[in-house]
PDB file of C-alpha atoms in Angstrom:
ATOM      1  CA  MET D  62      83.734 125.654  76.742  1.00 58.00           C
ATOM      2  CA  ARG D  63      85.761 124.584  73.790  1.00 72.00           C
ATOM      3  CA  ASN D  64      86.881 128.108  73.031  1.00 82.00           C
ATOM      4  CA  PRO D  65      86.176 130.466  75.944  1.00 84.00           C
ATOM      5  CA  ALA D  66      87.912 133.390  74.225  1.00 86.00           C
ATOM      6  CA  ALA D  67      85.539 133.078  71.258  1.00 90.00           C
ATOM      7  CA  VAL D  68      82.513 133.049  73.585  1.00 90.00           C
ATOM      8  CA  ARG D  69      83.767 136.190  75.315  1.00 91.00           C
ATOM      9  CA  LEU D  70      84.414 137.825  71.936  1.00 94.00           C
ATOM     10  CA  ILE D  71      80.870 137.073  70.723  1.00 95.00           C
ATOM     11  CA  ILE D  72      79.436 138.467  73.959  1.00 95.00           C
ATOM     12  CA  ALA D  73      81.609 141.593  73.639  1.00 95.00           C
ATOM     13  CA  ALA D  74      80.412 142.062  70.047  1.00 96.00           C
ATOM     14  CA  ALA D  75      76.789 141.664  71.202  1.00 96.00           C
ATOM     15  CA  LEU D  76      77.348 144.360  73.830  1.00 96.00           C
ATOM     16  CA  VAL D  77      78.876 146.688  71.221  1.00 97.00           C
ATOM     17  CA  VAL D  78      75.854 146.145  68.930  1.00 96.00           C
ATOM     18  CA  GLU D  79      73.484 146.693  71.842  1.00 95.00           C
ATOM     19  CA  PHE D  80      75.125 149.911  72.970  1.00 95.00           C
ATOM     20  CA  GLY D  81      75.282 151.118  69.368  1.00 96.00           C
ATOM     21  CA  GLY D  82      71.526 150.506  69.391  1.00 94.00           C
ATOM     22  CA  PHE D  83      71.206 152.606  72.551  1.00 93.00           C
ATOM     23  CA  LEU D  84      73.082 155.446  70.842  1.00 95.00           C
ATOM     24  CA  TYR D  85      70.882 155.220  67.739  1.00 93.00           C
ATOM     25  CA  ASP D  86      67.763 155.091  69.927  1.00 87.00           C
ATOM     26  CA  THR D  87      68.877 158.201  71.828  1.00 88.00           C
ATOM     27  CA  PHE D  88      69.561 160.057  68.566  1.00 91.00           C
ATOM     28  CA  TRP D  89      66.231 158.956  67.065  1.00 86.00           C
ATOM     29  CA  HIS D  90      64.228 160.031  70.130  1.00 81.00           C
ATOM     30  CA  ASP D  91      66.026 163.367  70.091  1.00 85.00           C
ATOM     31  CA  GLN D  92      64.687 163.929  66.567  1.00 85.00           C
ATOM     32  CA  HIS D  93      61.126 162.601  67.097  1.00 77.00           C
ATOM     33  CA  LEU D  94      58.293 163.078  69.545  1.00 70.00           C
ATOM     34  CA  SER D  95      57.881 160.123  71.869  1.00 63.00           C
ATOM     35  CA  GLU D  96      54.340 161.004  72.946  1.00 66.00           C
ATOM     36  CA  VAL D  97      52.803 159.781  69.692  1.00 70.00           C
ATOM     37  CA  ALA D  98      52.004 156.128  69.074  1.00 73.00           C
ATOM     38  CA  ILE D  99      54.829 154.446  67.164  1.00 78.00           C
ATOM     39  CA  PRO D 100      53.966 151.419  65.018  1.00 79.00           C
ATOM     40  CA  PRO D 101      55.776 148.168  65.963  1.00 76.00           C
ATOM     41  CA  GLY D 102      57.623 148.040  62.623  1.00 82.00           C
ATOM     42  CA  GLU D 103      59.163 151.437  63.244  1.00 83.00           C
ATOM     43  CA  LEU D 104      60.008 150.483  66.817  1.00 82.00           C
ATOM     44  CA  LEU D 105      61.837 147.415  65.554  1.00 85.00           C
ATOM     45  CA  THR D 106      63.853 149.673  63.278  1.00 87.00           C
ATOM     46  CA  VAL D 107      64.637 152.148  66.062  1.00 87.00           C
ATOM     47  CA  HIS D 108      65.326 149.540  68.742  1.00 89.00           C
ATOM     48  CA  GLY D 109      66.661 146.779  66.470  1.00 92.00           C
ATOM     49  CA  GLY D 110      70.294 147.100  67.550  1.00 93.00           C
ATOM     50  CA  ILE D 111      69.308 146.923  71.202  1.00 93.00           C
ATOM     51  CA  TYR D 112      67.167 143.826  70.640  1.00 93.00           C
ATOM     52  CA  LEU D 113      69.783 142.110  68.462  1.00 95.00           C
ATOM     53  CA  GLY D 114      72.537 142.638  71.029  1.00 95.00           C
ATOM     54  CA  GLN D 115      70.289 141.532  73.907  1.00 95.00           C
ATOM     55  CA  LEU D 116      69.100 138.382  72.182  1.00 95.00           C
ATOM     56  CA  THR D 117      72.580 137.398  70.971  1.00 96.00           C
ATOM     57  CA  LEU D 118      74.022 137.814  74.453  1.00 94.00           C
ATOM     58  CA  MET D 119      71.230 135.759  76.045  1.00 95.00           C
ATOM     59  CA  ALA D 120      71.437 133.060  73.362  1.00 96.00           C
ATOM     60  CA  VAL D 121      75.186 132.600  73.860  1.00 95.00           C
ATOM     61  CA  ALA D 122      74.901 132.533  77.666  1.00 93.00           C
ATOM     62  CA  ALA D 123      71.948 130.103  77.563  1.00 94.00           C
ATOM     63  CA  THR D 124      73.690 127.814  75.059  1.00 93.00           C
ATOM     64  CA  VAL D 125      76.866 127.551  77.110  1.00 92.00           C
ATOM     65  CA  ILE D 126      74.839 126.950  80.292  1.00 91.00           C
ATOM     66  CA  ALA D 127      72.567 124.370  78.615  1.00 91.00           C
ATOM     67  CA  ARG D 128      75.512 122.422  77.217  1.00 89.00           C
ATOM     68  CA  ARG D 129      77.175 122.506  80.625  1.00 86.00           C
ATOM     69  CA  ALA D 130      80.241 123.599  78.744  1.00 78.00           C
ATOM     70  CA  ALA D 131      81.536 125.989  81.393  1.00 78.00           C
ATOM     71  CA  ASP D 132      83.255 125.469  84.704  1.00 84.00           C
ATOM     72  CA  ARG D 133      81.326 126.451  87.833  1.00 85.00           C
ATOM     73  CA  PRO D 134      82.581 130.078  88.237  1.00 86.00           C
ATOM     74  CA  THR D 135      81.988 130.809  84.550  1.00 88.00           C
ATOM     75  CA  ALA D 136      78.519 129.255  84.651  1.00 89.00           C
ATOM     76  CA  ARG D 137      77.577 131.442  87.628  1.00 91.00           C
ATOM     77  CA  VAL D 138      78.657 134.570  85.777  1.00 93.00           C
ATOM     78  CA  LEU D 139      76.726 133.445  82.680  1.00 94.00           C
ATOM     79  CA  TRP D 140      73.618 132.916  84.836  1.00 95.00           C
ATOM     80  CA  ALA D 141      73.969 136.509  86.112  1.00 95.00           C
ATOM     81  CA  MET D 142      74.376 137.688  82.519  1.00 95.00           C
ATOM     82  CA  LEU D 143      71.295 135.745  81.444  1.00 95.00           C
ATOM     83  CA  CYS D 144      69.261 137.213  84.317  1.00 96.00           C
ATOM     84  CA  GLY D 145      70.393 140.730  83.383  1.00 96.00           C
ATOM     85  CA  GLY D 146      69.352 140.027  79.797  1.00 95.00           C
ATOM     86  CA  LEU D 147      65.940 138.820  80.957  1.00 96.00           C
ATOM     87  CA  VAL D 148      65.439 142.000  83.011  1.00 97.00           C
ATOM     88  CA  GLN D 149      66.388 144.022  79.936  1.00 95.00           C
ATOM     89  CA  THR D 150      63.984 142.033  77.788  1.00 94.00           C
ATOM     90  CA  LEU D 151      61.160 142.637  80.261  1.00 96.00           C
ATOM     91  CA  GLY D 152      61.893 146.370  80.168  1.00 95.00           C
ATOM     92  CA  SER D 153      62.080 146.303  76.363  1.00 91.00           C
ATOM     93  CA  VAL D 154      58.730 144.539  76.019  1.00 91.00           C
ATOM     94  CA  LEU D 155      57.070 146.998  78.392  1.00 93.00           C
ATOM     95  CA  ASP D 156      58.743 149.927  76.615  1.00 88.00           C
ATOM     96  CA  MET D 157      57.595 148.689  73.211  1.00 87.00           C
ATOM     97  CA  TRP D 158      54.059 148.280  74.552  1.00 87.00           C
ATOM     98  CA  SER D 159      54.029 151.799  76.012  1.00 86.00           C
ATOM     99  CA  HIS D 160      55.419 153.337  72.795  1.00 81.00           C
ATOM    100  CA  GLY D 161      52.719 151.521  70.867  1.00 81.00           C
ATOM    101  CA  HIS D 162      50.127 153.205  73.080  1.00 82.00           C
ATOM    102  CA  GLY D 163      51.615 156.679  72.740  1.00 79.00           C
ATOM    103  CA  TYR D 164      53.428 157.190  76.018  1.00 80.00           C
ATOM    104  CA  GLU D 165      56.710 156.488  77.748  1.00 80.00           C
ATOM    105  CA  LYS D 166      57.418 155.430  81.294  1.00 86.00           C
ATOM    106  CA  ASP D 167      60.785 156.018  82.955  1.00 89.00           C
ATOM    107  CA  LEU D 168      60.391 152.792  84.946  1.00 94.00           C
ATOM    108  CA  TYR D 169      60.550 150.759  81.714  1.00 93.00           C
ATOM    109  CA  HIS D 170      63.689 152.536  80.530  1.00 90.00           C
ATOM    110  CA  ASN D 171      65.268 152.161  83.965  1.00 93.00           C
ATOM    111  CA  THR D 172      64.491 148.433  83.874  1.00 95.00           C
ATOM    112  CA  ILE D 173      66.321 148.184  80.547  1.00 94.00           C
ATOM    113  CA  TYR D 174      69.314 150.114  81.904  1.00 94.00           C
ATOM    114  CA  ALA D 175      69.454 148.070  85.123  1.00 96.00           C
ATOM    115  CA  GLY D 176      69.524 144.848  83.093  1.00 96.00           C
ATOM    116  CA  ALA D 177      72.190 146.319  80.817  1.00 95.00           C
ATOM    117  CA  ALA D 178      74.314 147.241  83.845  1.00 96.00           C
ATOM    118  CA  VAL D 179      74.092 143.657  85.119  1.00 96.00           C
ATOM    119  CA  THR D 180      75.116 142.249  81.716  1.00 96.00           C
ATOM    120  CA  VAL D 181      78.092 144.602  81.469  1.00 96.00           C
ATOM    121  CA  LEU D 182      79.245 143.760  85.001  1.00 97.00           C
ATOM    122  CA  ALA D 183      78.801 140.059  84.241  1.00 95.00           C
ATOM    123  CA  TYR D 184      80.867 140.455  81.071  1.00 95.00           C
ATOM    124  CA  LEU D 185      83.669 142.126  83.041  1.00 95.00           C
ATOM    125  CA  LEU D 186      83.547 139.290  85.592  1.00 95.00           C
ATOM    126  CA  LEU D 187      83.586 136.791  82.734  1.00 93.00           C
ATOM    127  CA  GLU D 188      86.800 138.375  81.472  1.00 93.00           C
ATOM    128  CA  VAL D 189      88.364 138.147  84.950  1.00 93.00           C
ATOM    129  CA  VAL D 190      87.308 134.512  85.383  1.00 90.00           C
ATOM    130  CA  GLY D 191      88.475 133.665  81.851  1.00 85.00           C
ATOM    131  CA  ARG D 192      91.887 135.221  82.356  1.00 86.00           C
ATOM    132  CA  ARG D 193      92.361 133.490  85.714  1.00 86.00           C
ATOM    133  CA  SER D 194      91.331 130.194  84.189  1.00 80.00           C
ATOM    134  CA  ALA D 195      93.755 130.645  81.280  1.00 77.00           C
ATOM    135  CA  ARG D 196      96.539 131.549  83.702  1.00 79.00           C
ATOM    136  CA  GLY D 197      95.780 128.415  85.745  1.00 75.00           C
ATOM    137  CA  GLU D 198      95.960 126.231  82.626  1.00 65.00           C
ATOM    138  CA  GLU D 199      99.323 127.739  81.693  1.00 61.00           C
ATOM    139  CA  THR D 200     100.610 126.999  85.202  1.00 62.00           C
ATOM    140  CA  ARG D 201      99.288 123.422  85.071  1.00 57.00           C
ATOM    141  CA  SER D 202     100.896 122.752  81.688  1.00 59.00           C
ATOM    142  CA  ALA D 203     104.170 124.273  82.861  1.00 58.00           C
ATOM    143  CA  ASP D 204     104.040 122.064  85.970  1.00 57.00           C
ATOM    144  CA  SER D 205     103.282 118.932  83.940  1.00 60.00           C
ATOM    145  CA  GLY D 206     106.063 119.831  81.503  1.00 58.00           C
ATOM    146  CA  ALA D 207     108.501 120.207  84.407  1.00 55.00           C
ATOM    147  CA  SER D 208     107.336 116.881  85.879  1.00 60.00           C
ATOM    148  CA  ALA D 209     107.900 115.132  82.556  1.00 57.00           C
ATOM    149  CA  GLU D 210     111.327 116.706  82.297  1.00 63.00           C
ATOM    150  CA  ARG D 211     112.244 115.528  85.809  1.00 60.00           C
ATOM    151  CA  ALA D 212     111.022 112.000  85.029  1.00 60.00           C
ATOM    152  CA  GLU D 213     113.096 111.942  81.831  1.00 64.00           C
ATOM    153  CA  THR D 214     116.169 113.162  83.703  1.00 61.00           C
ATOM    154  CA  ALA D 215     115.631 110.565  86.442  1.00 58.00           C
ATOM    155  CA  SER D 216     115.328 107.772  83.857  1.00 62.00           C
ATOM    156  CA  ARG D 217     118.603 108.844  82.232  1.00 60.00           C
ATOM    157  CA  VAL D 218     120.415 109.045  85.561  1.00 61.00           C
ATOM    158  CA  GLY D 219     119.001 105.746  86.901  1.00 55.00           C
TER     159      GLY D 219
END
């Protein structure tokens, strides 16, 4: 990845948008009956933040994986994140279908939440892997700087 911190920041922003969407969805459902059929346009409005966050997160993870721009540990975490996003998307599609037919099913919501839990855990792992990787790069550059210094000192002495 050319800029791993930027990738993590975009993913964090997508999660914030998604969870803002969950809050809006919860508030909206508190104010409206869920047993009536909801037209798809209204569902997109109610669930738009959730969908936007989900799709952004999956697009970033898939792009980095497809470009092979991540080291192996990071790619594994991104695969987990992508799988969590796909589980969420499956739950969202089923939930939208059930709302369109005038009912709700807890299984569909639980599928969404399970996928969201996986994406959040993957994001936290991504932060750990990213920080370890950055620390390793700092150590390598400090070691190479010390090696260059020793070589310069040896050339002056010799």
